[in-house]
């Protein structure tokens, strides 16, 4: 076990990020979040920009879509700013670093945001009918506030195991992962409308990339796939020209995943879902030469560790008990799942993420 003092906090990530960006003369913008964090701190999404005026080609990185996964994302974004400072860089390519787009989730060490939403299910057109999720409807009663007692948890766990025996874990995970748009108190809630983070990201993209011609963008995640394996993925509802660029740049490293209600994938992410950040970015960048990619770093086993940690966290917040020994244990477990303390894991995901960023920068640089 690591000591509580070693547990990173949102404020530490932010201080390191801002200090590093400032040291290397980034332009900074701060987007204040309406709520306070776990330690009563103010919350922001921060943006660091390295670009001369009028730059048209951009490397973009985005961290913390799934709050607690931002400990990895922030680490790589901050280290990459340091790394770039020691290298000759093509001034015709701008660097846009969007730090912790779901700062509330980072601070509270949750995958969800302040509305219990999975942000990666929230980028939908809410004027259209929202997707149905019959599998989730059949198990929602296992995840309500009534189940947040020891006795309730026992029943909830039994019901969960029963469903897995009926249809298999992969099916439950894929269908559950598709998101649901009915129960704000449930799992994998996609929202009733656009979240603060959704609106903020759109505004950042418009402001900095509105008149760009070319961009390659990365959404940084952890928690799916085998331990210590950073996967590079193109995730979209339909093929689009940016995927061919990614295939050319990354070759066999790239997993291409087209999503849809009946889609499955063995990468550990859900292919059945809609409302991915990735698709929203592609839509926002229509008419430009744009590639949106996801880096997804595998950690522990999903069924026996990850989903247990996420359900514990879900019930802890439903119970309203937001401090104390049990709360601290739940937070330590979910953080460990999404950001292992293992130095070898951290080094490996950093090296791979740096390589991925470098390839994108080189390709942007080579374009006329
Ligand atoms: Zn994620």
mmCIF file of C-alpha atoms and ligand atoms in Angstrom:
data_model
loop_
_atom_site.group_PDB
_atom_site.id
_atom_site.type_symbol
_atom_site.label_atom_id
_atom_site.label_comp_id
_atom_site.label_asym_id
_atom_site.label_seq_id
_atom_site.Cartn_x
_atom_site.Cartn_y
_atom_site.Cartn_z
ATOM 1 C CA UNK A 1 0.000 0.000 0.000
ATOM 2 C CA UNK A 2 1.128 3.528 -0.684
ATOM 3 C CA UNK A 3 0.733 6.199 1.969
ATOM 4 C CA UNK A 4 -2.063 8.760 1.852
ATOM 5 C CA UNK A 5 0.571 11.470 1.421
ATOM 6 C CA UNK A 6 1.594 9.904 -1.884
ATOM 7 C CA UNK A 7 -1.955 9.986 -3.245
ATOM 8 C CA UNK A 8 -2.098 12.619 -5.967
ATOM 9 C CA UNK A 9 -4.797 15.278 -5.869
ATOM 10 C CA UNK A 10 -6.429 17.485 -8.480
ATOM 11 C CA UNK A 11 -4.622 20.522 -7.031
ATOM 12 C CA UNK A 12 -1.233 18.861 -7.406
ATOM 13 C CA UNK A 13 -1.918 17.956 -11.029
ATOM 14 C CA UNK A 14 -3.060 21.493 -11.729
ATOM 15 C CA UNK A 15 -0.102 23.147 -9.986
ATOM 16 C CA UNK A 16 2.406 20.978 -11.859
ATOM 17 C CA UNK A 17 0.646 21.573 -15.162
ATOM 18 C CA UNK A 18 0.457 25.353 -14.748
ATOM 19 C CA UNK A 19 4.025 25.638 -13.454
ATOM 20 C CA UNK A 20 5.386 23.607 -16.363
ATOM 21 C CA UNK A 21 3.329 25.475 -18.952
ATOM 22 C CA UNK A 22 4.449 28.808 -17.494
ATOM 23 C CA UNK A 23 8.089 27.735 -17.416
ATOM 24 C CA UNK A 24 7.912 27.047 -21.152
ATOM 25 C CA UNK A 25 6.049 30.267 -21.987
ATOM 26 C CA UNK A 26 2.699 28.766 -22.926
ATOM 27 C CA UNK A 27 -0.335 30.984 -23.330
ATOM 28 C CA UNK A 28 -2.805 29.907 -20.661
ATOM 29 C CA UNK A 29 -6.577 30.090 -20.406
ATOM 30 C CA UNK A 30 -8.628 28.959 -17.429
ATOM 31 C CA UNK A 31 -12.241 27.808 -17.637
ATOM 32 C CA UNK A 32 -13.778 27.911 -14.131
ATOM 33 C CA UNK A 33 -16.088 25.060 -13.186
ATOM 34 C CA UNK A 34 -19.179 25.999 -11.137
ATOM 35 C CA UNK A 35 -18.535 23.501 -8.317
ATOM 36 C CA UNK A 36 -15.806 22.947 -5.724
ATOM 37 C CA UNK A 37 -13.617 19.872 -5.532
ATOM 38 C CA UNK A 38 -13.226 17.210 -2.888
ATOM 39 C CA UNK A 39 -10.959 19.365 -0.748
ATOM 40 C CA UNK A 40 -13.028 22.503 -1.231
ATOM 41 C CA UNK A 41 -10.684 23.709 -3.967
ATOM 42 C CA UNK A 42 -11.738 25.725 -7.014
ATOM 43 C CA UNK A 43 -11.929 23.679 -10.202
ATOM 44 C CA UNK A 44 -10.850 24.611 -13.704
ATOM 45 C CA UNK A 45 -10.220 23.153 -17.092
ATOM 46 C CA UNK A 46 -6.935 24.773 -18.124
ATOM 47 C CA UNK A 47 -5.698 25.218 -21.652
ATOM 48 C CA UNK A 48 -2.029 25.675 -22.556
ATOM 49 C CA UNK A 49 -1.178 26.822 -26.070
ATOM 50 C CA UNK A 50 2.187 26.831 -27.797
ATOM 51 C CA UNK A 51 1.700 28.554 -31.130
ATOM 52 C CA UNK A 52 2.717 31.583 -33.083
ATOM 53 C CA UNK A 53 -0.171 33.701 -34.410
ATOM 54 C CA UNK A 54 -1.973 32.327 -37.448
ATOM 55 C CA UNK A 55 -0.821 28.720 -37.102
ATOM 56 C CA UNK A 56 -3.086 26.405 -39.110
ATOM 57 C CA UNK A 57 -1.822 22.941 -38.105
ATOM 58 C CA UNK A 58 -2.364 21.639 -34.579
ATOM 59 C CA UNK A 59 -1.536 18.806 -32.251
ATOM 60 C CA UNK A 60 -4.284 18.530 -29.626
ATOM 61 C CA UNK A 61 -4.401 16.515 -26.419
ATOM 62 C CA UNK A 62 -7.321 16.166 -24.040
ATOM 63 C CA UNK A 63 -7.212 14.636 -20.560
ATOM 64 C CA UNK A 64 -9.690 13.698 -17.870
ATOM 65 C CA UNK A 65 -12.776 12.943 -19.988
ATOM 66 C CA UNK A 66 -13.283 10.167 -17.460
ATOM 67 C CA UNK A 67 -12.209 12.199 -14.412
ATOM 68 C CA UNK A 68 -10.003 9.749 -12.534
ATOM 69 C CA UNK A 69 -8.256 8.700 -15.784
ATOM 70 C CA UNK A 70 -6.897 12.259 -15.865
ATOM 71 C CA UNK A 71 -4.083 11.330 -13.466
ATOM 72 C CA UNK A 72 -2.463 9.496 -16.355
ATOM 73 C CA UNK A 73 -3.463 12.115 -18.937
ATOM 74 C CA UNK A 74 -2.165 15.025 -16.907
ATOM 75 C CA UNK A 75 1.121 13.225 -16.236
ATOM 76 C CA UNK A 76 1.717 12.752 -19.964
ATOM 77 C CA UNK A 77 0.591 16.247 -20.952
ATOM 78 C CA UNK A 78 2.869 17.852 -18.370
ATOM 79 C CA UNK A 79 5.853 15.642 -19.170
ATOM 80 C CA UNK A 80 5.371 16.262 -22.879
ATOM 81 C CA UNK A 81 5.586 20.029 -22.400
ATOM 82 C CA UNK A 82 8.925 19.514 -20.645
ATOM 83 C CA UNK A 83 10.091 17.058 -23.293
ATOM 84 C CA UNK A 84 9.213 19.387 -26.188
ATOM 85 C CA UNK A 85 11.075 22.266 -24.593
ATOM 86 C CA UNK A 86 14.323 20.337 -25.015
ATOM 87 C CA UNK A 87 13.792 19.714 -28.732
ATOM 88 C CA UNK A 88 13.841 21.722 -31.911
ATOM 89 C CA UNK A 89 10.206 22.126 -32.903
ATOM 90 C CA UNK A 90 8.467 23.114 -36.142
ATOM 91 C CA UNK A 91 6.897 26.501 -35.364
ATOM 92 C CA UNK A 92 4.260 25.910 -38.037
ATOM 93 C CA UNK A 93 2.546 23.342 -35.845
ATOM 94 C CA UNK A 94 0.678 24.619 -32.799
ATOM 95 C CA UNK A 95 0.236 22.603 -29.623
ATOM 96 C CA UNK A 96 -3.099 22.776 -27.825
ATOM 97 C CA UNK A 97 -3.176 21.085 -24.425
ATOM 98 C CA UNK A 98 -6.627 20.759 -22.868
ATOM 99 C CA UNK A 99 -6.018 19.813 -19.258
ATOM 100 C CA UNK A 100 -8.715 17.960 -17.304
ATOM 101 C CA UNK A 101 -11.963 18.575 -19.157
ATOM 102 C CA UNK A 102 -13.894 16.935 -16.270
ATOM 103 C CA UNK A 103 -12.131 18.559 -13.302
ATOM 104 C CA UNK A 104 -14.868 17.608 -10.833
ATOM 105 C CA UNK A 105 -14.391 13.921 -11.664
ATOM 106 C CA UNK A 106 -10.612 14.245 -11.344
ATOM 107 C CA UNK A 107 -10.864 15.885 -7.939
ATOM 108 C CA UNK A 108 -13.397 13.385 -6.585
ATOM 109 C CA UNK A 109 -11.541 10.500 -8.248
ATOM 110 C CA UNK A 110 -14.605 9.426 -10.172
ATOM 111 C CA UNK A 111 -15.014 8.278 -13.746
ATOM 112 C CA UNK A 112 -18.249 10.280 -14.005
ATOM 113 C CA UNK A 113 -18.824 14.024 -13.809
ATOM 114 C CA UNK A 114 -20.793 16.154 -11.341
ATOM 115 C CA UNK A 115 -24.102 14.979 -12.860
ATOM 116 C CA UNK A 116 -23.126 11.301 -12.560
ATOM 117 C CA UNK A 117 -22.666 11.316 -16.329
ATOM 118 C CA UNK A 118 -20.233 9.348 -18.386
ATOM 119 C CA UNK A 119 -18.975 12.265 -20.508
ATOM 120 C CA UNK A 120 -18.099 9.855 -23.275
ATOM 121 C CA UNK A 121 -21.811 9.145 -23.739
ATOM 122 C CA UNK A 122 -22.864 12.800 -23.553
ATOM 123 C CA UNK A 123 -21.924 14.085 -27.008
ATOM 124 C CA UNK A 124 -25.292 13.411 -28.594
ATOM 125 C CA UNK A 125 -27.874 15.519 -30.346
ATOM 126 C CA UNK A 126 -30.376 15.880 -27.505
ATOM 127 C CA UNK A 127 -33.065 17.178 -29.870
ATOM 128 C CA UNK A 128 -33.228 13.652 -31.329
ATOM 129 C CA UNK A 129 -34.737 10.567 -29.658
ATOM 130 C CA UNK A 130 -32.161 9.139 -27.233
ATOM 131 C CA UNK A 131 -30.936 5.534 -27.457
ATOM 132 C CA UNK A 132 -32.785 2.882 -25.496
ATOM 133 C CA UNK A 133 -30.923 0.356 -23.388
ATOM 134 C CA UNK A 134 -33.102 -2.695 -22.640
ATOM 135 C CA UNK A 135 -30.291 -4.588 -20.906
ATOM 136 C CA UNK A 136 -29.678 -1.707 -18.541
ATOM 137 C CA UNK A 137 -33.420 -1.390 -17.839
ATOM 138 C CA UNK A 138 -33.378 -4.999 -16.680
ATOM 139 C CA UNK A 139 -30.639 -4.318 -14.103
ATOM 140 C CA UNK A 140 -31.106 -0.678 -13.077
ATOM 141 C CA UNK A 141 -32.845 -1.741 -9.853
ATOM 142 C CA UNK A 142 -29.489 -3.225 -8.756
ATOM 143 C CA UNK A 143 -27.833 0.203 -8.744
ATOM 144 C CA UNK A 144 -30.287 2.522 -6.973
ATOM 145 C CA UNK A 145 -29.839 4.243 -3.633
ATOM 146 C CA UNK A 146 -31.762 1.461 -1.879
ATOM 147 C CA UNK A 147 -28.865 -0.853 -2.716
ATOM 148 C CA UNK A 148 -26.317 1.393 -0.975
ATOM 149 C CA UNK A 149 -26.652 -0.487 2.350
ATOM 150 C CA UNK A 150 -24.685 -3.654 3.273
ATOM 151 C CA UNK A 151 -27.820 -5.776 2.815
ATOM 152 C CA UNK A 152 -28.680 -3.956 -0.429
ATOM 153 C CA UNK A 153 -25.178 -4.476 -1.753
ATOM 154 C CA UNK A 154 -25.440 -8.194 -1.158
ATOM 155 C CA UNK A 155 -28.627 -8.359 -3.244
ATOM 156 C CA UNK A 156 -27.131 -6.082 -5.853
ATOM 157 C CA UNK A 157 -24.036 -8.278 -6.198
ATOM 158 C CA UNK A 158 -26.173 -11.418 -6.445
ATOM 159 C CA UNK A 159 -28.328 -9.865 -9.156
ATOM 160 C CA UNK A 160 -25.236 -8.730 -11.045
ATOM 161 C CA UNK A 161 -23.689 -12.219 -10.896
ATOM 162 C CA UNK A 162 -26.957 -13.749 -12.048
ATOM 163 C CA UNK A 163 -27.059 -11.469 -15.097
ATOM 164 C CA UNK A 164 -23.459 -12.339 -15.937
ATOM 165 C CA UNK A 165 -24.253 -16.046 -15.715
ATOM 166 C CA UNK A 166 -27.246 -15.545 -18.017
ATOM 167 C CA UNK A 167 -25.596 -13.573 -20.808
ATOM 168 C CA UNK A 168 -21.841 -13.471 -20.059
ATOM 169 C CA UNK A 169 -19.663 -10.639 -18.783
ATOM 170 C CA UNK A 170 -18.618 -9.435 -22.249
ATOM 171 C CA UNK A 171 -22.242 -8.926 -23.264
ATOM 172 C CA UNK A 172 -23.161 -7.170 -20.012
ATOM 173 C CA UNK A 173 -20.120 -4.920 -20.284
ATOM 174 C CA UNK A 174 -20.723 -4.027 -23.921
ATOM 175 C CA UNK A 175 -24.449 -3.355 -23.533
ATOM 176 C CA UNK A 176 -24.075 -1.575 -20.192
ATOM 177 C CA UNK A 177 -21.215 0.406 -21.686
ATOM 178 C CA UNK A 178 -23.521 1.601 -24.450
ATOM 179 C CA UNK A 179 -24.890 4.109 -21.947
ATOM 180 C CA UNK A 180 -28.417 4.911 -20.801
ATOM 181 C CA UNK A 181 -30.349 8.154 -20.866
ATOM 182 C CA UNK A 182 -33.112 7.567 -18.315
ATOM 183 C CA UNK A 183 -31.662 7.175 -14.819
ATOM 184 C CA UNK A 184 -29.440 9.910 -13.446
ATOM 185 C CA UNK A 185 -28.802 7.794 -10.337
ATOM 186 C CA UNK A 186 -27.741 4.779 -12.411
ATOM 187 C CA UNK A 187 -24.609 3.465 -14.062
ATOM 188 C CA UNK A 188 -23.375 4.707 -17.442
ATOM 189 C CA UNK A 189 -25.758 7.674 -17.469
ATOM 190 C CA UNK A 190 -25.273 9.743 -20.637
ATOM 191 C CA UNK A 191 -27.201 12.822 -19.511
ATOM 192 C CA UNK A 192 -30.429 14.671 -20.304
ATOM 193 C CA UNK A 193 -28.517 17.439 -22.078
ATOM 194 C CA UNK A 194 -24.990 18.707 -22.775
ATOM 195 C CA UNK A 195 -22.747 18.796 -19.692
ATOM 196 C CA UNK A 196 -20.517 21.688 -18.598
ATOM 197 C CA UNK A 197 -17.531 19.791 -20.031
ATOM 198 C CA UNK A 198 -19.255 19.206 -23.361
ATOM 199 C CA UNK A 199 -20.082 22.915 -23.735
ATOM 200 C CA UNK A 200 -16.593 23.934 -22.576
ATOM 201 C CA UNK A 201 -14.813 21.602 -24.984
ATOM 202 C CA UNK A 202 -16.869 22.881 -27.912
ATOM 203 C CA UNK A 203 -15.986 26.436 -26.985
ATOM 204 C CA UNK A 204 -12.260 25.622 -26.696
ATOM 205 C CA UNK A 205 -12.247 23.873 -30.060
ATOM 206 C CA UNK A 206 -14.065 26.738 -31.735
ATOM 207 C CA UNK A 207 -11.767 29.323 -30.224
ATOM 208 C CA UNK A 208 -8.437 27.688 -31.052
ATOM 209 C CA UNK A 209 -9.146 25.437 -34.016
ATOM 210 C CA UNK A 210 -11.946 27.333 -35.735
ATOM 211 C CA UNK A 211 -9.694 28.476 -38.567
ATOM 212 C CA UNK A 212 -7.256 25.557 -38.578
ATOM 213 C CA UNK A 213 -6.700 23.450 -41.676
ATOM 214 C CA UNK A 214 -5.108 20.332 -40.136
ATOM 215 C CA UNK A 215 -5.186 18.731 -36.707
ATOM 216 C CA UNK A 216 -4.515 15.459 -34.971
ATOM 217 C CA UNK A 217 -6.145 15.117 -31.582
ATOM 218 C CA UNK A 218 -5.810 12.627 -28.730
ATOM 219 C CA UNK A 219 -8.259 11.810 -25.952
ATOM 220 C CA UNK A 220 -6.279 10.161 -23.143
ATOM 221 C CA UNK A 221 -7.830 7.250 -21.231
ATOM 222 C CA UNK A 222 -6.999 4.323 -18.979
ATOM 223 C CA UNK A 223 -8.743 1.245 -17.648
ATOM 224 C CA UNK A 224 -9.505 -0.888 -20.717
ATOM 225 C CA UNK A 225 -7.294 -3.574 -22.181
ATOM 226 C CA UNK A 226 -4.443 -5.662 -20.752
ATOM 227 C CA UNK A 227 -2.228 -4.266 -17.986
ATOM 228 C CA UNK A 228 0.462 -1.924 -19.245
ATOM 229 C CA UNK A 229 -0.681 -1.976 -22.869
ATOM 230 C CA UNK A 230 -1.391 1.481 -24.273
ATOM 231 C CA UNK A 231 -3.704 1.008 -27.259
ATOM 232 C CA UNK A 232 -4.032 3.595 -29.975
ATOM 233 C CA UNK A 233 -7.559 3.697 -31.338
ATOM 234 C CA UNK A 234 -9.587 5.502 -33.953
ATOM 235 C CA UNK A 235 -13.204 5.418 -32.779
ATOM 236 C CA UNK A 236 -15.974 6.760 -34.975
ATOM 237 C CA UNK A 237 -19.517 6.034 -36.057
ATOM 238 C CA UNK A 238 -18.484 6.018 -39.730
ATOM 239 C CA UNK A 239 -15.264 5.838 -41.665
ATOM 240 C CA UNK A 240 -13.907 9.324 -42.418
ATOM 241 C CA UNK A 241 -10.773 10.539 -44.251
ATOM 242 C CA UNK A 242 -8.792 11.154 -41.046
ATOM 243 C CA UNK A 243 -8.728 7.428 -40.344
ATOM 244 C CA UNK A 244 -6.684 6.787 -43.505
ATOM 245 C CA UNK A 245 -4.160 9.349 -42.268
ATOM 246 C CA UNK A 246 -3.965 7.543 -38.929
ATOM 247 C CA UNK A 247 -3.489 4.181 -40.633
ATOM 248 C CA UNK A 248 -0.691 5.605 -42.741
ATOM 249 C CA UNK A 249 1.017 7.245 -39.747
ATOM 250 C CA UNK A 250 0.673 4.408 -37.231
ATOM 251 C CA UNK A 251 0.313 1.259 -39.351
ATOM 252 C CA UNK A 252 -0.279 -1.888 -37.317
ATOM 253 C CA UNK A 253 -0.321 0.063 -34.023
ATOM 254 C CA UNK A 254 -3.771 1.428 -34.801
ATOM 255 C CA UNK A 255 -7.050 -0.201 -33.815
ATOM 256 C CA UNK A 256 -9.932 1.145 -35.858
ATOM 257 C CA UNK A 257 -13.322 0.787 -34.180
ATOM 258 C CA UNK A 258 -16.548 1.748 -35.883
ATOM 259 C CA UNK A 259 -19.295 2.054 -33.301
ATOM 260 C CA UNK A 260 -22.977 1.173 -33.543
ATOM 261 C CA UNK A 261 -25.724 -0.517 -31.530
ATOM 262 C CA UNK A 262 -24.748 -4.039 -32.604
ATOM 263 C CA UNK A 263 -20.988 -3.568 -32.734
ATOM 264 C CA UNK A 264 -18.568 -5.453 -30.531
ATOM 265 C CA UNK A 265 -14.814 -5.214 -30.079
ATOM 266 C CA UNK A 266 -12.239 -7.174 -28.094
ATOM 267 C CA UNK A 267 -10.305 -4.041 -27.125
ATOM 268 C CA UNK A 268 -12.099 -3.647 -23.786
ATOM 269 C CA UNK A 269 -13.989 -0.492 -24.741
ATOM 270 C CA UNK A 270 -17.657 -0.404 -25.681
ATOM 271 C CA UNK A 271 -18.372 -0.324 -29.403
ATOM 272 C CA UNK A 272 -22.124 -0.254 -28.832
ATOM 273 C CA UNK A 273 -22.239 3.263 -27.474
ATOM 274 C CA UNK A 274 -23.002 6.615 -28.976
ATOM 275 C CA UNK A 275 -22.075 10.064 -27.775
ATOM 276 C CA UNK A 276 -18.311 9.549 -27.784
ATOM 277 C CA UNK A 277 -16.095 12.638 -27.493
ATOM 278 C CA UNK A 278 -14.266 11.295 -30.529
ATOM 279 C CA UNK A 279 -17.322 11.494 -32.768
ATOM 280 C CA UNK A 280 -18.123 14.999 -31.501
ATOM 281 C CA UNK A 281 -14.590 16.132 -32.341
ATOM 282 C CA UNK A 282 -14.860 14.700 -35.848
ATOM 283 C CA UNK A 283 -18.178 16.502 -36.329
ATOM 284 C CA UNK A 284 -16.778 19.785 -34.989
ATOM 285 C CA UNK A 285 -13.843 19.596 -37.381
ATOM 286 C CA UNK A 286 -15.898 18.901 -40.538
ATOM 287 C CA UNK A 287 -14.250 20.325 -43.613
ATOM 288 C CA UNK A 288 -10.729 20.177 -42.169
ATOM 289 C CA UNK A 289 -8.060 17.511 -42.449
ATOM 290 C CA UNK A 290 -8.609 16.066 -39.003
ATOM 291 C CA UNK A 291 -7.852 12.847 -37.169
ATOM 292 C CA UNK A 292 -9.241 12.045 -33.736
ATOM 293 C CA UNK A 293 -7.548 9.274 -31.775
ATOM 294 C CA UNK A 294 -7.827 7.714 -28.354
ATOM 295 C CA UNK A 295 -4.968 6.392 -26.264
ATOM 296 C CA UNK A 296 -6.366 3.771 -23.893
ATOM 297 C CA UNK A 297 -3.927 2.321 -21.361
ATOM 298 C CA UNK A 298 -4.838 -1.061 -19.924
ATOM 299 C CA UNK A 299 -4.672 -1.650 -16.194
ATOM 300 C CA UNK A 300 -6.140 -4.420 -14.045
ATOM 301 C CA UNK A 301 -8.841 -6.931 -14.914
ATOM 302 C CA UNK A 302 -12.146 -5.284 -15.752
ATOM 303 C CA UNK A 303 -14.608 -7.777 -14.271
ATOM 304 C CA UNK A 304 -12.858 -8.609 -10.983
ATOM 305 C CA UNK A 305 -11.181 -5.270 -10.212
ATOM 306 C CA UNK A 306 -12.364 -2.368 -12.354
ATOM 307 C CA UNK A 307 -16.084 -2.918 -12.278
ATOM 308 C CA UNK A 308 -15.984 -3.714 -8.567
ATOM 309 C CA UNK A 309 -14.120 -0.437 -7.892
ATOM 310 C CA UNK A 310 -16.584 1.542 -10.005
ATOM 311 C CA UNK A 311 -19.652 -0.014 -8.348
ATOM 312 C CA UNK A 312 -18.146 0.625 -4.896
ATOM 313 C CA UNK A 313 -17.593 4.255 -5.887
ATOM 314 C CA UNK A 314 -21.117 4.528 -7.294
ATOM 315 C CA UNK A 315 -22.678 3.250 -4.051
ATOM 316 C CA UNK A 316 -20.372 5.305 -1.853
ATOM 317 C CA UNK A 317 -21.634 8.502 -3.500
ATOM 318 C CA UNK A 318 -25.271 7.322 -3.454
ATOM 319 C CA UNK A 319 -24.936 6.687 0.300
ATOM 320 C CA UNK A 320 -23.910 10.321 0.787
ATOM 321 C CA UNK A 321 -20.991 9.284 3.019
ATOM 322 C CA UNK A 322 -18.261 11.428 1.521
ATOM 323 C CA UNK A 323 -15.472 11.122 4.085
ATOM 324 C CA UNK A 324 -14.080 8.583 6.521
ATOM 325 C CA UNK A 325 -12.112 5.370 6.322
ATOM 326 C CA UNK A 326 -14.442 3.497 3.964
ATOM 327 C CA UNK A 327 -14.640 6.492 1.624
ATOM 328 C CA UNK A 328 -10.831 6.721 1.544
ATOM 329 C CA UNK A 329 -10.533 3.007 0.768
ATOM 330 C CA UNK A 330 -13.021 3.263 -2.092
ATOM 331 C CA UNK A 331 -11.132 6.241 -3.532
ATOM 332 C CA UNK A 332 -7.752 4.515 -3.183
ATOM 333 C CA UNK A 333 -9.117 1.461 -5.016
ATOM 334 C CA UNK A 334 -10.629 3.363 -7.933
ATOM 335 C CA UNK A 335 -7.515 5.505 -8.339
ATOM 336 C CA UNK A 336 -5.308 2.414 -8.292
ATOM 337 C CA UNK A 337 -7.460 0.821 -10.997
ATOM 338 C CA UNK A 338 -7.237 3.828 -13.314
ATOM 339 C CA UNK A 339 -3.723 4.984 -12.372
ATOM 340 C CA UNK A 340 -1.606 2.147 -10.984
ATOM 341 C CA UNK A 341 1.084 3.131 -8.481
ATOM 342 C CA UNK A 342 3.507 0.785 -10.288
ATOM 343 C CA UNK A 343 6.376 2.939 -11.610
ATOM 344 C CA UNK A 344 6.981 0.544 -14.511
ATOM 345 C CA UNK A 345 3.376 0.966 -15.659
ATOM 346 C CA UNK A 346 3.674 4.742 -15.472
ATOM 347 C CA UNK A 347 6.957 4.817 -17.350
ATOM 348 C CA UNK A 348 5.675 2.534 -20.069
ATOM 349 C CA UNK A 349 2.471 4.470 -20.749
ATOM 350 C CA UNK A 350 4.428 7.721 -20.803
ATOM 351 C CA UNK A 351 6.967 6.427 -23.324
ATOM 352 C CA UNK A 352 4.263 5.087 -25.605
ATOM 353 C CA UNK A 353 2.158 8.250 -25.365
ATOM 354 C CA UNK A 354 5.211 10.365 -26.168
ATOM 355 C CA UNK A 355 5.971 8.219 -29.230
ATOM 356 C CA UNK A 356 2.380 8.587 -30.394
ATOM 357 C CA UNK A 357 2.459 12.386 -29.989
ATOM 358 C CA UNK A 358 5.839 12.583 -31.747
ATOM 359 C CA UNK A 359 4.569 10.662 -34.784
ATOM 360 C CA UNK A 360 1.598 13.001 -35.095
ATOM 361 C CA UNK A 361 3.798 16.101 -34.793
ATOM 362 C CA UNK A 362 6.171 14.816 -37.460
ATOM 363 C CA UNK A 363 3.308 14.099 -39.832
ATOM 364 C CA UNK A 364 1.719 17.507 -39.323
ATOM 365 C CA UNK A 365 5.100 19.116 -39.834
ATOM 366 C CA UNK A 366 5.664 17.290 -43.136
ATOM 367 C CA UNK A 367 2.369 18.518 -44.599
ATOM 368 C CA UNK A 368 2.573 21.496 -46.933
HETATM 369 ZN ZN1 LIG B 1 -11.957 6.376 -20.263
#
